[in-house]
Each structure stands twice: as C-alpha cells, then as structure tokens.
Short mmCIF file of C-alpha atoms in Angstrom, two decimals:
data_model
loop_
_atom_site.label_atom_id
_atom_site.label_comp_id
_atom_site.label_asym_id
_atom_site.label_seq_id
_atom_site.Cartn_x
_atom_site.Cartn_y
_atom_site.Cartn_z
CA SER U 769 -2.60 7.14 -11.91
CA THR U 770 -3.52 3.90 -13.62
CA PHE U 771 -3.37 1.84 -10.44
CA ASP U 772 -6.03 3.75 -8.52
CA SER U 773 -8.35 4.40 -11.46
CA VAL U 774 -8.18 1.18 -13.51
CA SER U 775 -7.23 -1.66 -11.20
CA THR U 776 -9.88 -3.58 -9.28
CA LEU U 777 -9.75 -5.64 -6.12
CA ASN U 778 -11.21 -9.13 -6.44
CA ASN U 779 -12.83 -10.09 -3.13
CA LEU U 780 -12.99 -13.80 -3.98
CA THR U 781 -9.36 -14.29 -5.03
CA ARG U 782 -7.94 -11.48 -2.85
CA GLN U 783 -6.00 -10.20 -5.84
CA ILE U 784 -5.45 -6.95 -7.68
CA GLU U 785 -6.63 -7.18 -11.27
CA LEU U 786 -5.05 -4.82 -13.80
CA PHE U 787 -4.98 -5.18 -17.60
CA HIS U 788 -5.82 -8.91 -17.63
CA SER U 789 -3.15 -9.64 -15.00
CA LYS U 790 -3.63 -10.64 -11.37
CA TYR U 791 -1.38 -9.78 -8.43
CA LYS U 792 -1.22 -11.09 -4.86
CA ILE U 793 1.52 -8.70 -3.75
CA LEU U 794 1.72 -4.92 -4.09
CA ILE U 795 5.12 -3.25 -3.80
CA LEU U 796 4.93 0.50 -3.31
CA PRO U 797 7.63 2.62 -4.95
CA PRO U 798 10.17 4.31 -2.65
CA VAL U 799 8.38 7.67 -2.47
CA ASP U 800 7.52 10.10 0.30
CA ILE U 801 4.79 11.80 -1.74
CA ILE U 802 1.91 9.63 -3.00
CA PRO U 803 -1.63 10.23 -4.27
CA PHE U 804 -4.08 9.55 -1.44
CA GLU U 805 -6.17 7.33 -3.74
CA VAL U 806 -3.21 5.04 -4.45
CA LEU U 807 -2.43 4.57 -0.76
CA LYS U 808 -6.12 4.09 0.03
CA LYS U 809 -6.35 1.31 -2.55
CA ALA U 810 -3.21 -0.28 -1.05
CA LYS U 811 -4.95 -0.18 2.35
CA ASP U 812 -8.12 -1.71 0.88
CA PHE U 813 -6.00 -4.49 -0.67
CA TYR U 814 -4.33 -5.19 2.68
CA GLU U 815 -7.72 -5.29 4.43
CA LEU U 816 -8.93 -7.74 1.77
CA GLY U 817 -6.05 -10.07 2.63
CA GLY U 818 -3.30 -8.88 0.29
CA THR U 819 0.39 -8.32 0.95
CA VAL U 820 1.69 -4.75 0.71
CA ILE U 821 5.42 -4.06 0.79
CA ALA U 822 6.84 -0.59 1.30
CA TRP U 823 10.26 -0.26 -0.31
CA GLN U 824 12.88 2.03 1.33
CA ARG U 825 10.40 4.53 2.82
CA ILE U 826 6.85 4.92 4.03
CA PRO U 827 4.71 7.50 2.18
CA GLY U 828 4.00 10.51 4.37
CA ARG U 829 2.90 13.35 2.11
CA SER U 830 -0.09 13.86 -0.14
CA ALA U 831 0.52 14.41 -3.86
CA ARG U 832 -2.77 16.25 -4.32
CA PHE U 833 -4.42 19.22 -2.63
CA GLU U 834 -7.71 17.36 -2.09
CA HIS U 835 -6.11 15.35 0.73
CA THR U 836 -3.75 16.40 3.48
CA ASP U 837 -0.40 15.00 4.52
CA ALA U 838 -2.09 13.98 7.79
CA GLU U 839 -4.58 11.79 5.87
CA VAL U 840 -1.73 10.02 4.06
CA GLN U 841 0.18 9.62 7.33
CA ASP U 842 -2.89 8.15 9.05
CA ILE U 843 -3.16 5.44 6.39
CA SER U 844 0.59 4.74 6.44
CA ILE U 845 0.62 4.44 10.23
CA GLY U 846 -2.43 2.19 10.05
CA LEU U 847 -0.60 -0.07 7.61
CA TRP U 848 2.93 -0.10 9.08
CA LYS U 849 2.22 1.12 12.65
CA THR U 850 4.73 3.97 12.22
CA LEU U 851 6.23 6.22 9.55
CA HIS U 852 9.67 4.79 10.37
CA PRO U 853 9.45 0.98 10.70
CA GLN U 854 12.46 -1.27 11.05
CA ALA U 855 13.30 -3.43 8.04
CA SER U 856 12.25 -7.00 8.64
CA GLU U 857 11.66 -10.22 6.77
CA ALA U 858 8.63 -10.76 9.01
CA PRO U 859 5.45 -8.72 8.51
CA VAL U 860 5.27 -5.52 10.56
CA ASN U 861 1.48 -5.76 10.53
CA THR U 862 -1.10 -8.48 9.80
CA ASN U 863 -4.88 -8.81 9.87
CA SER U 864 -7.48 -11.54 10.30
CA GLN U 865 -8.07 -11.76 6.53
CA GLY U 866 -4.45 -12.84 5.94
CA GLY U 867 -3.23 -9.39 4.96
CA LYS U 868 0.46 -8.62 5.56
CA ASN U 869 2.51 -5.45 5.45
CA LEU U 870 6.27 -5.59 5.18
CA PHE U 871 9.01 -2.97 5.04
CA HIS U 872 12.31 -3.45 3.20
CA CYS U 873 15.17 -0.96 3.03
CA GLY U 874 16.67 -2.29 -0.20
CA TYR U 875 19.93 -3.96 -0.92
#
C-alpha cells in the first residue's frame, strides 16, 4: 500500500508526511484484515506521539502470508489494550510522547 511504502514519520514534528502533505492524526479504515506493515507504521506513529483512531473495528487478521494473525493482534492489543474496546471520546491508550489511541464506532 502507499501508506506503508511511501509515507514517512517526521520525528521532529511528530507527523506523517505523504505526498507533500503532513498529518497529525491517522484514522484506520474499518477493516478486520490489514497488512502488517500498515499497522506497524500506525504503531510507530503512536509511539512517536501521534494520534491513531480505529474506526468501527480493531484490525485482527493479517492481509499477507509473511505475518500471522497473532502478530497483527499483538500490535492491535498493544495500541488499544484489547481487540474489542468500548467507544469513547477519551483516549483508550496514551504514552509519554503524547501519543493517543481512540476507538469510535461510527454514527
């Protein structure tokens, strides 16, 4: 995907840079199956101090054979503390760098 192969994480600004644009928030699509590399980059962005929002569901299955569902689930649980978080306006997880993870069910 473009996100995992072309985007970069800027350590100084704590932003995702993609095609001459900069982002402080990453919203994951409502998918159960996701490429490991995409979720890993989302985790790296969170650890850098970014905000990652999961929309409607938490990814739990690997889209590629090189990585297992368990590897995807480990990252998801590390980010949202569970594969089935409760929707909340408050972050479900934070870190010392200012990173935040939220979960929204949709409207």
